[in-house]
PDB file of C-alpha atoms and ligand atoms in Angstrom:
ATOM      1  CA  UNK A   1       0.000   0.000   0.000  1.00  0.00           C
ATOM      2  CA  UNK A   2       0.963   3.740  -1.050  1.00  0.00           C
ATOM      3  CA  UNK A   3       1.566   5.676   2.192  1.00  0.00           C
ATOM      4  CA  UNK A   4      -1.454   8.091   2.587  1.00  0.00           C
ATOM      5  CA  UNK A   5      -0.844  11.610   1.513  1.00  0.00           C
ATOM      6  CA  UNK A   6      -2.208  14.738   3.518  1.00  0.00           C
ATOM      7  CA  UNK A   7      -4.585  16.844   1.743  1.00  0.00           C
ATOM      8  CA  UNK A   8      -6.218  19.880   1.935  1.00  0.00           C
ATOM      9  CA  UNK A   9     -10.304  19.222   2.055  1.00  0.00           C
ATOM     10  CA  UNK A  10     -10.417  21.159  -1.235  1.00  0.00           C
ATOM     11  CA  UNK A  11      -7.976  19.812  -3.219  1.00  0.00           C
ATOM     12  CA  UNK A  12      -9.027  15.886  -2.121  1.00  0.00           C
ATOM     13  CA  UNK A  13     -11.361  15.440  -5.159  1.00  0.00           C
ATOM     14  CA  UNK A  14      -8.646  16.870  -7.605  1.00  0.00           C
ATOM     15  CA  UNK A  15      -6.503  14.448  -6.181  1.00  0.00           C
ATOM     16  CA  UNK A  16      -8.125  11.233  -6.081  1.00  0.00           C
ATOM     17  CA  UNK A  17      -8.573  11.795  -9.871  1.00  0.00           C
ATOM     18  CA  UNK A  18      -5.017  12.812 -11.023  1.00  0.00           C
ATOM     19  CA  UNK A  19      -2.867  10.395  -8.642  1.00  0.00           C
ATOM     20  CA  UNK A  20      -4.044   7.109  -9.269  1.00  0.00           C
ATOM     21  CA  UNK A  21      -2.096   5.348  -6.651  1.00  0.00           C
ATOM     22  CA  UNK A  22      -3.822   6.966  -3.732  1.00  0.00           C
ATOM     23  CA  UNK A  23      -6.251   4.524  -2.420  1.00  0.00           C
ATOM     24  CA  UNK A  24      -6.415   6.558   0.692  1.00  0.00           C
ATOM     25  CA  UNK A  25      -5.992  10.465   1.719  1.00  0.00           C
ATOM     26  CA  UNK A  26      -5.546  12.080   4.857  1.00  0.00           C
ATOM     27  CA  UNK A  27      -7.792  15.217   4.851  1.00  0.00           C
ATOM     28  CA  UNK A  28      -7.401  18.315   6.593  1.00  0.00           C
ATOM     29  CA  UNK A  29     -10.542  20.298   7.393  1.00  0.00           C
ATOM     30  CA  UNK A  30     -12.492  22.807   9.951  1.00  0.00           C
ATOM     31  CA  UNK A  31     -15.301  21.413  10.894  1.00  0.00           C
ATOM     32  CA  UNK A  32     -18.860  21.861  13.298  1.00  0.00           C
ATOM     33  CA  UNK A  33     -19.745  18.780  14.903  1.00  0.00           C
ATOM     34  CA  UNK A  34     -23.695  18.760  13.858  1.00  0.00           C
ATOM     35  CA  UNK A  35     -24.756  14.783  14.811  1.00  0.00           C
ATOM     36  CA  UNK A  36     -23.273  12.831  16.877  1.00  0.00           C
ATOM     37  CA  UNK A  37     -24.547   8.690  17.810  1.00  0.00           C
ATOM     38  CA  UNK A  38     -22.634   6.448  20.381  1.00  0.00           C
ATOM     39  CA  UNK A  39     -21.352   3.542  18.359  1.00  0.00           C
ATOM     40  CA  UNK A  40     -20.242  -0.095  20.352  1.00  0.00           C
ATOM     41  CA  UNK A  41     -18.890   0.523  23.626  1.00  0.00           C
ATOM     42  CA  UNK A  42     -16.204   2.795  22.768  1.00  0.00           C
ATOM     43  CA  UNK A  43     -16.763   4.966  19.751  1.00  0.00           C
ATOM     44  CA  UNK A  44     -18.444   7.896  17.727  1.00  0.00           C
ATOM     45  CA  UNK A  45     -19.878   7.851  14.333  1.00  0.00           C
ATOM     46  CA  UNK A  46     -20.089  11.490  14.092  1.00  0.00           C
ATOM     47  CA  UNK A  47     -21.492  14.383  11.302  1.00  0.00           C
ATOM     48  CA  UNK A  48     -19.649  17.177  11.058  1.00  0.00           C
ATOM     49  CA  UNK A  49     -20.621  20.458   8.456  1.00  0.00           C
ATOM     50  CA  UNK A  50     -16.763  21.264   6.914  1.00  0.00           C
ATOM     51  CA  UNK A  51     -15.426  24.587   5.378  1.00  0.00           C
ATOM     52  CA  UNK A  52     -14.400  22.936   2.171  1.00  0.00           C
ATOM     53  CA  UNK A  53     -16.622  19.500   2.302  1.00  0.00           C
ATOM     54  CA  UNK A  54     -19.683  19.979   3.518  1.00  0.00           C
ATOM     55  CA  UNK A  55     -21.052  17.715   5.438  1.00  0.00           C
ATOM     56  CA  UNK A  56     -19.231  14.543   6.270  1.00  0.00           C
ATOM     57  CA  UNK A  57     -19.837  11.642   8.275  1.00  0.00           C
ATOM     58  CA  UNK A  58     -16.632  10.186  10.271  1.00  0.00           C
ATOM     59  CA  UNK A  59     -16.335   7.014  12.694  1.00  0.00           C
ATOM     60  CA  UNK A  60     -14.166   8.442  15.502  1.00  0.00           C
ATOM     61  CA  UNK A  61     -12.540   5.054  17.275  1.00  0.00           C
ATOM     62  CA  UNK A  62     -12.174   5.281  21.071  1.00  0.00           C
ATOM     63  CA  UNK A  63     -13.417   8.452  21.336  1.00  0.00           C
ATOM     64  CA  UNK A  64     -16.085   7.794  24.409  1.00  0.00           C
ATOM     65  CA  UNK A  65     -12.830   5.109  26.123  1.00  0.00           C
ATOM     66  CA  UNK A  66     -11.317   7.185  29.386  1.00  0.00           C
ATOM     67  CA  UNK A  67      -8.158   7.461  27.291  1.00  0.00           C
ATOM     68  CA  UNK A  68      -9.687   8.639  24.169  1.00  0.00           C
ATOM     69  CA  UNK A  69      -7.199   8.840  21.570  1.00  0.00           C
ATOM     70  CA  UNK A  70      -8.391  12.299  21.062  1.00  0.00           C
ATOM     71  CA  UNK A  71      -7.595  16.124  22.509  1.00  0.00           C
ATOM     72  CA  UNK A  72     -10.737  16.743  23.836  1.00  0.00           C
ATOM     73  CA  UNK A  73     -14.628  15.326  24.193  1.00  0.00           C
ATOM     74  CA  UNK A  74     -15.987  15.583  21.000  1.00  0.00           C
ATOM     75  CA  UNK A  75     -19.803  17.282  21.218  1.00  0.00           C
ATOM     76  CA  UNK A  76     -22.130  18.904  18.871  1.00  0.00           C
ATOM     77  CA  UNK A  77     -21.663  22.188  18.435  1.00  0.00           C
ATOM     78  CA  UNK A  78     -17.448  21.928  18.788  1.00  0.00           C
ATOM     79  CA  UNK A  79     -15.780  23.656  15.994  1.00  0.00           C
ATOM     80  CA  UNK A  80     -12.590  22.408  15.423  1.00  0.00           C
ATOM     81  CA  UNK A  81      -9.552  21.537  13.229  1.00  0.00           C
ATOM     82  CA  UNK A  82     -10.091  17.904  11.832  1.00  0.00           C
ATOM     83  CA  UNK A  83      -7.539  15.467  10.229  1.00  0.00           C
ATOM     84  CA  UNK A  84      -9.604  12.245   9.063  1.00  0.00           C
ATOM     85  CA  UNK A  85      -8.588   9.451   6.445  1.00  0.00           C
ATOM     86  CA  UNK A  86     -11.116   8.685   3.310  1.00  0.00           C
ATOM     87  CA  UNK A  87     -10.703   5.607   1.042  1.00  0.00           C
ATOM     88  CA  UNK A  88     -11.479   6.352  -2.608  1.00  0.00           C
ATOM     89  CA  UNK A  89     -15.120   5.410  -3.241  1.00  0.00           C
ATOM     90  CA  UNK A  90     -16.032   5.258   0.129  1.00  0.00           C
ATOM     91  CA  UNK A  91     -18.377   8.060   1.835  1.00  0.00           C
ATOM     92  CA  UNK A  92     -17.851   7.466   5.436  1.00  0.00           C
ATOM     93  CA  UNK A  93     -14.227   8.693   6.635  1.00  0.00           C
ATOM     94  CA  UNK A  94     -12.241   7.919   9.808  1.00  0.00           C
ATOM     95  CA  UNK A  95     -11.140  10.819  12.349  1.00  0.00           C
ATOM     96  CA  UNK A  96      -7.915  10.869  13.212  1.00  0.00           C
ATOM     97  CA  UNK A  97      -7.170  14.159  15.262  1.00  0.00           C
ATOM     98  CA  UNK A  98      -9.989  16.495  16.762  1.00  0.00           C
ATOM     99  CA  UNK A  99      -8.469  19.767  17.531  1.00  0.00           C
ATOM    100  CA  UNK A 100     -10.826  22.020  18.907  1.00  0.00           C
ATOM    101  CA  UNK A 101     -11.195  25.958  18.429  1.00  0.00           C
ATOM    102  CA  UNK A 102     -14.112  26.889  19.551  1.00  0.00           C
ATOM    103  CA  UNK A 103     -15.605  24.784  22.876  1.00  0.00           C
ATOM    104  CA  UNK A 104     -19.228  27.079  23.511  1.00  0.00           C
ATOM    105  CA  UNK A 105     -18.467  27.594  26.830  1.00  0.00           C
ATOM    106  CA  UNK A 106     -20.829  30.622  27.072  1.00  0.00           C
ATOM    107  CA  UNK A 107     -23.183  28.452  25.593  1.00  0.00           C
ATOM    108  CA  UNK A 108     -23.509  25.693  27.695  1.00  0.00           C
ATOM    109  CA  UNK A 109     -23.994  28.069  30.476  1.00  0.00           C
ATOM    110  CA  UNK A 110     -27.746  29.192  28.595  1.00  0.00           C
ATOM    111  CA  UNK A 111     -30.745  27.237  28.152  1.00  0.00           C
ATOM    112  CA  UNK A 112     -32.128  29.481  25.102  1.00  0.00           C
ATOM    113  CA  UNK A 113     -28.705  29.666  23.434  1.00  0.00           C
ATOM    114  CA  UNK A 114     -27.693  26.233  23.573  1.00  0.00           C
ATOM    115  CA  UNK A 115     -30.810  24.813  22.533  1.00  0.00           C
ATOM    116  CA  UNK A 116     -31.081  27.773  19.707  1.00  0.00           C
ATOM    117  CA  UNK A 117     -27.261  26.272  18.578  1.00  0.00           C
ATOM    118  CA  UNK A 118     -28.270  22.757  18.913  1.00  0.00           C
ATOM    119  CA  UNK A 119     -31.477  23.465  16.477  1.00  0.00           C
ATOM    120  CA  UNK A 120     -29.044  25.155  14.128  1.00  0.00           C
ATOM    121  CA  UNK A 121     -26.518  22.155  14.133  1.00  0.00           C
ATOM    122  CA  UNK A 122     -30.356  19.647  13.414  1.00  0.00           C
ATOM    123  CA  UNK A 123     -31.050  22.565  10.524  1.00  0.00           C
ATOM    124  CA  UNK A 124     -27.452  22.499   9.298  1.00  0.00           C
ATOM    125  CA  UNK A 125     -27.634  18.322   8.980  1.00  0.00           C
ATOM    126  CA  UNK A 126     -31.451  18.540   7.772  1.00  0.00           C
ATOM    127  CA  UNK A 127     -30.648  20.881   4.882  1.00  0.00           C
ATOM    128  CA  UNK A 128     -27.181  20.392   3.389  1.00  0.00           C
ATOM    129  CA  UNK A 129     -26.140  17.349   1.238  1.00  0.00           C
ATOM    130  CA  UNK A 130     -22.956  15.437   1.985  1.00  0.00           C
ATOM    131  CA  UNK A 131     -19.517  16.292  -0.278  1.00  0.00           C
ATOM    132  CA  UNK A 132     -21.709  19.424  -1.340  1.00  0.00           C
ATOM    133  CA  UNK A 133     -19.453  22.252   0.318  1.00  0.00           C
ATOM    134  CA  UNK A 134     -20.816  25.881   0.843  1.00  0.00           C
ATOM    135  CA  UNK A 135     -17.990  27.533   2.900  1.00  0.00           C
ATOM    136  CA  UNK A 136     -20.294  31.253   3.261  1.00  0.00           C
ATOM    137  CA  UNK A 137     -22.407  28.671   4.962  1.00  0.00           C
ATOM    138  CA  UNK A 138     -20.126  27.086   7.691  1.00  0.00           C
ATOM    139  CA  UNK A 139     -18.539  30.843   7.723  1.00  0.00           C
ATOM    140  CA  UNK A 140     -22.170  31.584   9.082  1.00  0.00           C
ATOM    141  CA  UNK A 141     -22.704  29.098  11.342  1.00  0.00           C
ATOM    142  CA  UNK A 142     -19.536  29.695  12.981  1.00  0.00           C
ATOM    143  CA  UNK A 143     -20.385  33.244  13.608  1.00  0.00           C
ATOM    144  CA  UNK A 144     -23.729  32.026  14.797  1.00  0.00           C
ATOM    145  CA  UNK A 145     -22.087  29.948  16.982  1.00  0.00           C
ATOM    146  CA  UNK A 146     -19.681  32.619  18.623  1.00  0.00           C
ATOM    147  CA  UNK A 147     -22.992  35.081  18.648  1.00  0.00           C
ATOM    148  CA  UNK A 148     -24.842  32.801  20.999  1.00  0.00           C
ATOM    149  CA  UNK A 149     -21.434  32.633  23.156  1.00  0.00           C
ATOM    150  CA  UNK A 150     -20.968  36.299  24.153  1.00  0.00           C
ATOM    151  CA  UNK A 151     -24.424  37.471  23.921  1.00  0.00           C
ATOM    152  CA  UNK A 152     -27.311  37.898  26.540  1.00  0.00           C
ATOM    153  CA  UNK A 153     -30.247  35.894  26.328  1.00  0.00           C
ATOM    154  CA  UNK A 154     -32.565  37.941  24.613  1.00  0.00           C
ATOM    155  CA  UNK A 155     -29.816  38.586  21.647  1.00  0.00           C
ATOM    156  CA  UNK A 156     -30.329  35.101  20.355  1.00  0.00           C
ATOM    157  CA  UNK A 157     -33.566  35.346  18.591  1.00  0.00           C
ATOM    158  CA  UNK A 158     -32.491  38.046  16.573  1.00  0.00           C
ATOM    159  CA  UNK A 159     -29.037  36.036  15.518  1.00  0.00           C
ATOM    160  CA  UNK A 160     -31.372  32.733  15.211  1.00  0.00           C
ATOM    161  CA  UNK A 161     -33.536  34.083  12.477  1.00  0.00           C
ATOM    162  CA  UNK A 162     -30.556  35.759  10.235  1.00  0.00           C
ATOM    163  CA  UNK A 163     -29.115  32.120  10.342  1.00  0.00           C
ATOM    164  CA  UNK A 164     -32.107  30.471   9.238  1.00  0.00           C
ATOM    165  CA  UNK A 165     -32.604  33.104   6.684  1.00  0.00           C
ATOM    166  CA  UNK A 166     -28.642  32.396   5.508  1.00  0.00           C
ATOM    167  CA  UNK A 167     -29.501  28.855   6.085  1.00  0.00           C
ATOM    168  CA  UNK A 168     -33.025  29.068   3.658  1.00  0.00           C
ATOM    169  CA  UNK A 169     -30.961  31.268   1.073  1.00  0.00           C
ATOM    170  CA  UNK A 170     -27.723  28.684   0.161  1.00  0.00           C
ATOM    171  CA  UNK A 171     -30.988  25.660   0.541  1.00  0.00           C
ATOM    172  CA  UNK A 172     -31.967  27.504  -2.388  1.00  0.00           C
ATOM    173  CA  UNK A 173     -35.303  28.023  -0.043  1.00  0.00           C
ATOM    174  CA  UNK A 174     -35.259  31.567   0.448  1.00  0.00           C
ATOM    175  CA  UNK A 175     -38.581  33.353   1.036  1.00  0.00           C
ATOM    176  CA  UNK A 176     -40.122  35.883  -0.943  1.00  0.00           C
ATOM    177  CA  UNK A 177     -40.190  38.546   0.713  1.00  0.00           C
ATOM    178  CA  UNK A 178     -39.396  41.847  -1.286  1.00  0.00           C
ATOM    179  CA  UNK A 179     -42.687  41.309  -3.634  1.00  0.00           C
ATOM    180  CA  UNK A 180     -45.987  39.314  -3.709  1.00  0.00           C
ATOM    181  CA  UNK A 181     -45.192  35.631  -4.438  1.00  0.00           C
ATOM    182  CA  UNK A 182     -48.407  35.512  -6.557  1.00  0.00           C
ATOM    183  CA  UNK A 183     -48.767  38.991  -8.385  1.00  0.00           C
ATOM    184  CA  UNK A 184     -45.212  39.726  -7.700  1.00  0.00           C
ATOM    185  CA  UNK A 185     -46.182  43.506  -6.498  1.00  0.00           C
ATOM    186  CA  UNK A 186     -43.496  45.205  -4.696  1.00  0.00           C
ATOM    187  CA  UNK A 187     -43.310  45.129  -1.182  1.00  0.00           C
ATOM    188  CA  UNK A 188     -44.325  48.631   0.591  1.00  0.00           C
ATOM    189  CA  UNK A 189     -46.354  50.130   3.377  1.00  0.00           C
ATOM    190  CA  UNK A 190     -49.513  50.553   1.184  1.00  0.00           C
ATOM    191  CA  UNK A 191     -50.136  46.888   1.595  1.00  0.00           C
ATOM    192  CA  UNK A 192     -52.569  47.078   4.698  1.00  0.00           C
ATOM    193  CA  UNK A 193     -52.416  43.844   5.184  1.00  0.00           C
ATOM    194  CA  UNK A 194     -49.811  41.164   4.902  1.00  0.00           C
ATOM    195  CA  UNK A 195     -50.033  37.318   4.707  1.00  0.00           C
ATOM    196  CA  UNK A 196     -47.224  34.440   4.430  1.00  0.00           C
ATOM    197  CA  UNK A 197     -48.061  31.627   2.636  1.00  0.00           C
ATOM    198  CA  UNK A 198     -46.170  28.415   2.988  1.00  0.00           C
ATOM    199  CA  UNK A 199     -46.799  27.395  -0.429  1.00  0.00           C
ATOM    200  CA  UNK A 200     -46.240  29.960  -2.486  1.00  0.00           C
ATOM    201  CA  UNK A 201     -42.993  30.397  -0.384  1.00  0.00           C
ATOM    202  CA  UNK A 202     -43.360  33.837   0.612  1.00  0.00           C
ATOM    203  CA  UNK A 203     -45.214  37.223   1.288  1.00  0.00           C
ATOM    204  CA  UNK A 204     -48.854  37.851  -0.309  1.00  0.00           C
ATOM    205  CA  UNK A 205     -50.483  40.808  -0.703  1.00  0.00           C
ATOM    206  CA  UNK A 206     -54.005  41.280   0.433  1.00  0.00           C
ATOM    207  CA  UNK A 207     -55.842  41.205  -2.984  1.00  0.00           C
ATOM    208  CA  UNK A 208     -54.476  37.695  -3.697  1.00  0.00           C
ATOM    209  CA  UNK A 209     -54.398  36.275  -0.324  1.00  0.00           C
ATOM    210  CA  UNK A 210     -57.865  34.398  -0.653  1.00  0.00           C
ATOM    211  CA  UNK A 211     -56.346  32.173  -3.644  1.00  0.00           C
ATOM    212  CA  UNK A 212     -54.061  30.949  -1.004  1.00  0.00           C
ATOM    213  CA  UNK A 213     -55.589  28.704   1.925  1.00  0.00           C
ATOM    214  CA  UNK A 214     -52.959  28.298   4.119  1.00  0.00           C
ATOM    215  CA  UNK A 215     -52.139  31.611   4.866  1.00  0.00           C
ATOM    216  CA  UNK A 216     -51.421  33.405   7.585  1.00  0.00           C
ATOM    217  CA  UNK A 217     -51.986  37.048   8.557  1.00  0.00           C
ATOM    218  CA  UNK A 218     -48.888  38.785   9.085  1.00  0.00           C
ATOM    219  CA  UNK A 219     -48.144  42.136  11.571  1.00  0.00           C
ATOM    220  CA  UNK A 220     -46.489  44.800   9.483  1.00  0.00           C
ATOM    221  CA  UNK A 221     -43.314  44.448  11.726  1.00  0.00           C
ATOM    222  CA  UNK A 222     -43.163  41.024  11.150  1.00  0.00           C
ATOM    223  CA  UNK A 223     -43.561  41.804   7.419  1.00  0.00           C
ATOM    224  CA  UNK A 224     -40.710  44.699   7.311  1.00  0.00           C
ATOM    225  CA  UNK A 225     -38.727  42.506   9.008  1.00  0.00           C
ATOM    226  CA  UNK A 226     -38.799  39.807   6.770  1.00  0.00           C
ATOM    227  CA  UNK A 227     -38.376  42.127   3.903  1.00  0.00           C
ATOM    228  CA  UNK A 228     -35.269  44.006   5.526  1.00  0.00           C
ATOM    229  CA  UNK A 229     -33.812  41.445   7.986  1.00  0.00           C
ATOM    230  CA  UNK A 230     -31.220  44.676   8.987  1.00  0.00           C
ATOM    231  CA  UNK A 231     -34.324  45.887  11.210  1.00  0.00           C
ATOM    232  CA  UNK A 232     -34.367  42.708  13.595  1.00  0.00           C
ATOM    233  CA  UNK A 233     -32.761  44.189  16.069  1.00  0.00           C
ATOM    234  CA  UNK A 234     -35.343  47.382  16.873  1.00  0.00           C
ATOM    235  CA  UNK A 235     -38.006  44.661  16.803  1.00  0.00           C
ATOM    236  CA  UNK A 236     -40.479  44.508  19.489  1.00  0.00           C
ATOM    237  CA  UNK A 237     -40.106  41.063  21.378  1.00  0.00           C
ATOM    238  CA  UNK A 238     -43.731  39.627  19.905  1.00  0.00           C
ATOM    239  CA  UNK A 239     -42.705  40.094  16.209  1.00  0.00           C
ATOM    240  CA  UNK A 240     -39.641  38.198  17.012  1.00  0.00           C
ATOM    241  CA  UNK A 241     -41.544  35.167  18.307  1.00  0.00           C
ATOM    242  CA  UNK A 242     -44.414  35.473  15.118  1.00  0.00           C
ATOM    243  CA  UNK A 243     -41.066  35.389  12.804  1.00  0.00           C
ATOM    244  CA  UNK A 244     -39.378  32.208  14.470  1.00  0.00           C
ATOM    245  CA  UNK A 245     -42.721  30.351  14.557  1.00  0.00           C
ATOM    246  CA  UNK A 246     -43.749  31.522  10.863  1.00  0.00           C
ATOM    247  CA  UNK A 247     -39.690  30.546   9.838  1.00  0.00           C
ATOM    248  CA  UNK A 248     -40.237  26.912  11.526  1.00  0.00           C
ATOM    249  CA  UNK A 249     -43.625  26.338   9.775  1.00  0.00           C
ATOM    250  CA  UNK A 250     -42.050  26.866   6.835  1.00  0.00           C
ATOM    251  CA  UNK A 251     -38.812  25.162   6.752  1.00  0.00           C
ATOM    252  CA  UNK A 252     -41.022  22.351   8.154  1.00  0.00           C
ATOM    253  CA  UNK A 253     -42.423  22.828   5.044  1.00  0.00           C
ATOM    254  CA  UNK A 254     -39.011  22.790   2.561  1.00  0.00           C
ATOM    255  CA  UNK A 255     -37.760  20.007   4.558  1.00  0.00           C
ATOM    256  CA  UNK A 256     -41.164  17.844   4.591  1.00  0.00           C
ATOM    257  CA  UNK A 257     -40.577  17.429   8.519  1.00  0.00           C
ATOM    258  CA  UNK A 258     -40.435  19.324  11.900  1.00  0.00           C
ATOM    259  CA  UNK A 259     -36.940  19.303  13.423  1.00  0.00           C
ATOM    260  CA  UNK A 260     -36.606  17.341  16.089  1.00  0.00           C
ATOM    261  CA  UNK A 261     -35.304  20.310  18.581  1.00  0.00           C
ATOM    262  CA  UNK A 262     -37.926  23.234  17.260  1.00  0.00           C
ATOM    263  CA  UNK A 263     -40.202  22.312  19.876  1.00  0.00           C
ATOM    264  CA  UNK A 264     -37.798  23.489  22.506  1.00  0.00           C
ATOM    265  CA  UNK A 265     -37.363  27.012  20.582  1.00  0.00           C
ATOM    266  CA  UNK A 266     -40.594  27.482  20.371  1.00  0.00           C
ATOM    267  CA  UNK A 267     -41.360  26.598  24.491  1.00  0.00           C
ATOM    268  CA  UNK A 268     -38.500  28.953  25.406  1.00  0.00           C
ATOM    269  CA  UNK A 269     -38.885  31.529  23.105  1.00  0.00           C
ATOM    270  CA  UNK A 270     -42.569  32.142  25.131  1.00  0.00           C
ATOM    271  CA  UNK A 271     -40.622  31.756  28.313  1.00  0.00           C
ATOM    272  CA  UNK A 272     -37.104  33.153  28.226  1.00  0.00           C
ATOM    273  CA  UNK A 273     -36.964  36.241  25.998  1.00  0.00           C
TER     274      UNK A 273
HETATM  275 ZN1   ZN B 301     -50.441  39.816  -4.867  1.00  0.00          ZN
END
């Protein structure tokens, strides 16, 4: 056997094609641990999002022994530098070194936050494809990520939605919001009224909301918001919480089913904001 040779996540694919000896890379990464599922007594298979791969799943061996092989615990959420070895052909690669940068200590110290960044981590694995990188994307979750770290509690409703909206735009899921979805009117404060609807996958205006039965009346703050997400943060506390409920309805919707973890947001987003 070839000895492995240590790659850059981006340049792997390139690689496996032009050197035709390598049966097996050693890939270096950044990743966000998004899934992780105790496997036998001792190990990890484990999803993480990646800068230049995506999403990835990895078998990390010995990780849950006392003497893990590993620098640290490995737990959704981590961002870290990864080193992990991928046969050609095969989609599930083994982690070698863990190296984290970014522990969300501040996190784990706040119910809303924590639960708002694991619901981001369930989005992140619900709505990306594997070996399909978008590195704005894990650029965005990171920053989510440090976000729910340093701020207060009522901060992370405001940083929740941008994400989603980030998250909705590179899904190629993004809402209509700066006309009607039906008559494609602009947007404006002439309106009067303002509806959602989850099928026609954005705002509608009140002369074609009847055609559309699953509507649902929208405040104009709620509305503006949507249309200029810059606002969020002189939002009053109730359009906040008629956003992150309308936003889960409808990537409910996209993704054909409710994340596991939105019931959570939506308990403490009545409770803790
Ligand atoms: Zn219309």
């Amino acid at each position: 056997m070839p000895p492995p040779v240590i790659l850059n996540g981006a340049q792997r694919s390139e690689e496996f094609v032009s050197i035709d000896r390598v049966i097996m890379a050693l890939i270096k990464d950044k990743g966000i641990c998004i899934r992780s599922t105790d496997y036998s007594e001792s190990s990890q298979i484990l999803t993480f999002f990646t800068l230049s791969s995506g999403k990835i799943s990895l078998i990390a061996k010995g990780s849950r022994r006392t003497k893990s092989p590993f620098s640290a615990p490995i737990e959704i959420c981590s961002v870290a530098d990864l080193v992990y070895s991928l046969r050609e052909n095969e989609k599930m690669g083994t982690l070698t070194e863990f190296n984290p940068t970014f522990f969300c200590i501040g996190i784990r110290k706040k119910l809303l936050a924590l639960n708002a960044a694991f619901f981001a981590a369930e989005l992140l694995n619900l709505s990306t494809k594997e070996h399909d990188p978008h590195p704005e994307l894990f650029e965005q979750s990171v920053l989510l990520l440090q976000r729910l770290d340093e701020n207060p509690e009522n901060k992370v409703l405001p940083f929740l939605i941008l994400f989603e909206l980030s998250l909705l735009m590179y899904a190629g899921s993004q809402p209509l919001t700066d006309i009607c979805a039906n008559c494609k009117r602009k947007f404006d404060a002439n309106w009067k009224q303002y509806y959602f609807s989850l099928s026609s996958g954005g705002l509608v205006c009140r002369d074609c909301e009847p055609a559309f039965i699953d509507k649902k009346i929208l405040p104009y703050e709620a509305a503006l918001i949507l249309n200029n997400p810059q606002k969020i943060f002189d939002a009053q506390k109730n359009s906040l919480i008629q956003i992150e409920k309308l936003l889960i309805d409808y990537m409910t919707y996209v993704l054909e089913k409710k994340p596991r973890t939105a019931q959570m947001i939506l308990q403490l987003i009545r409770t803790t904001v």
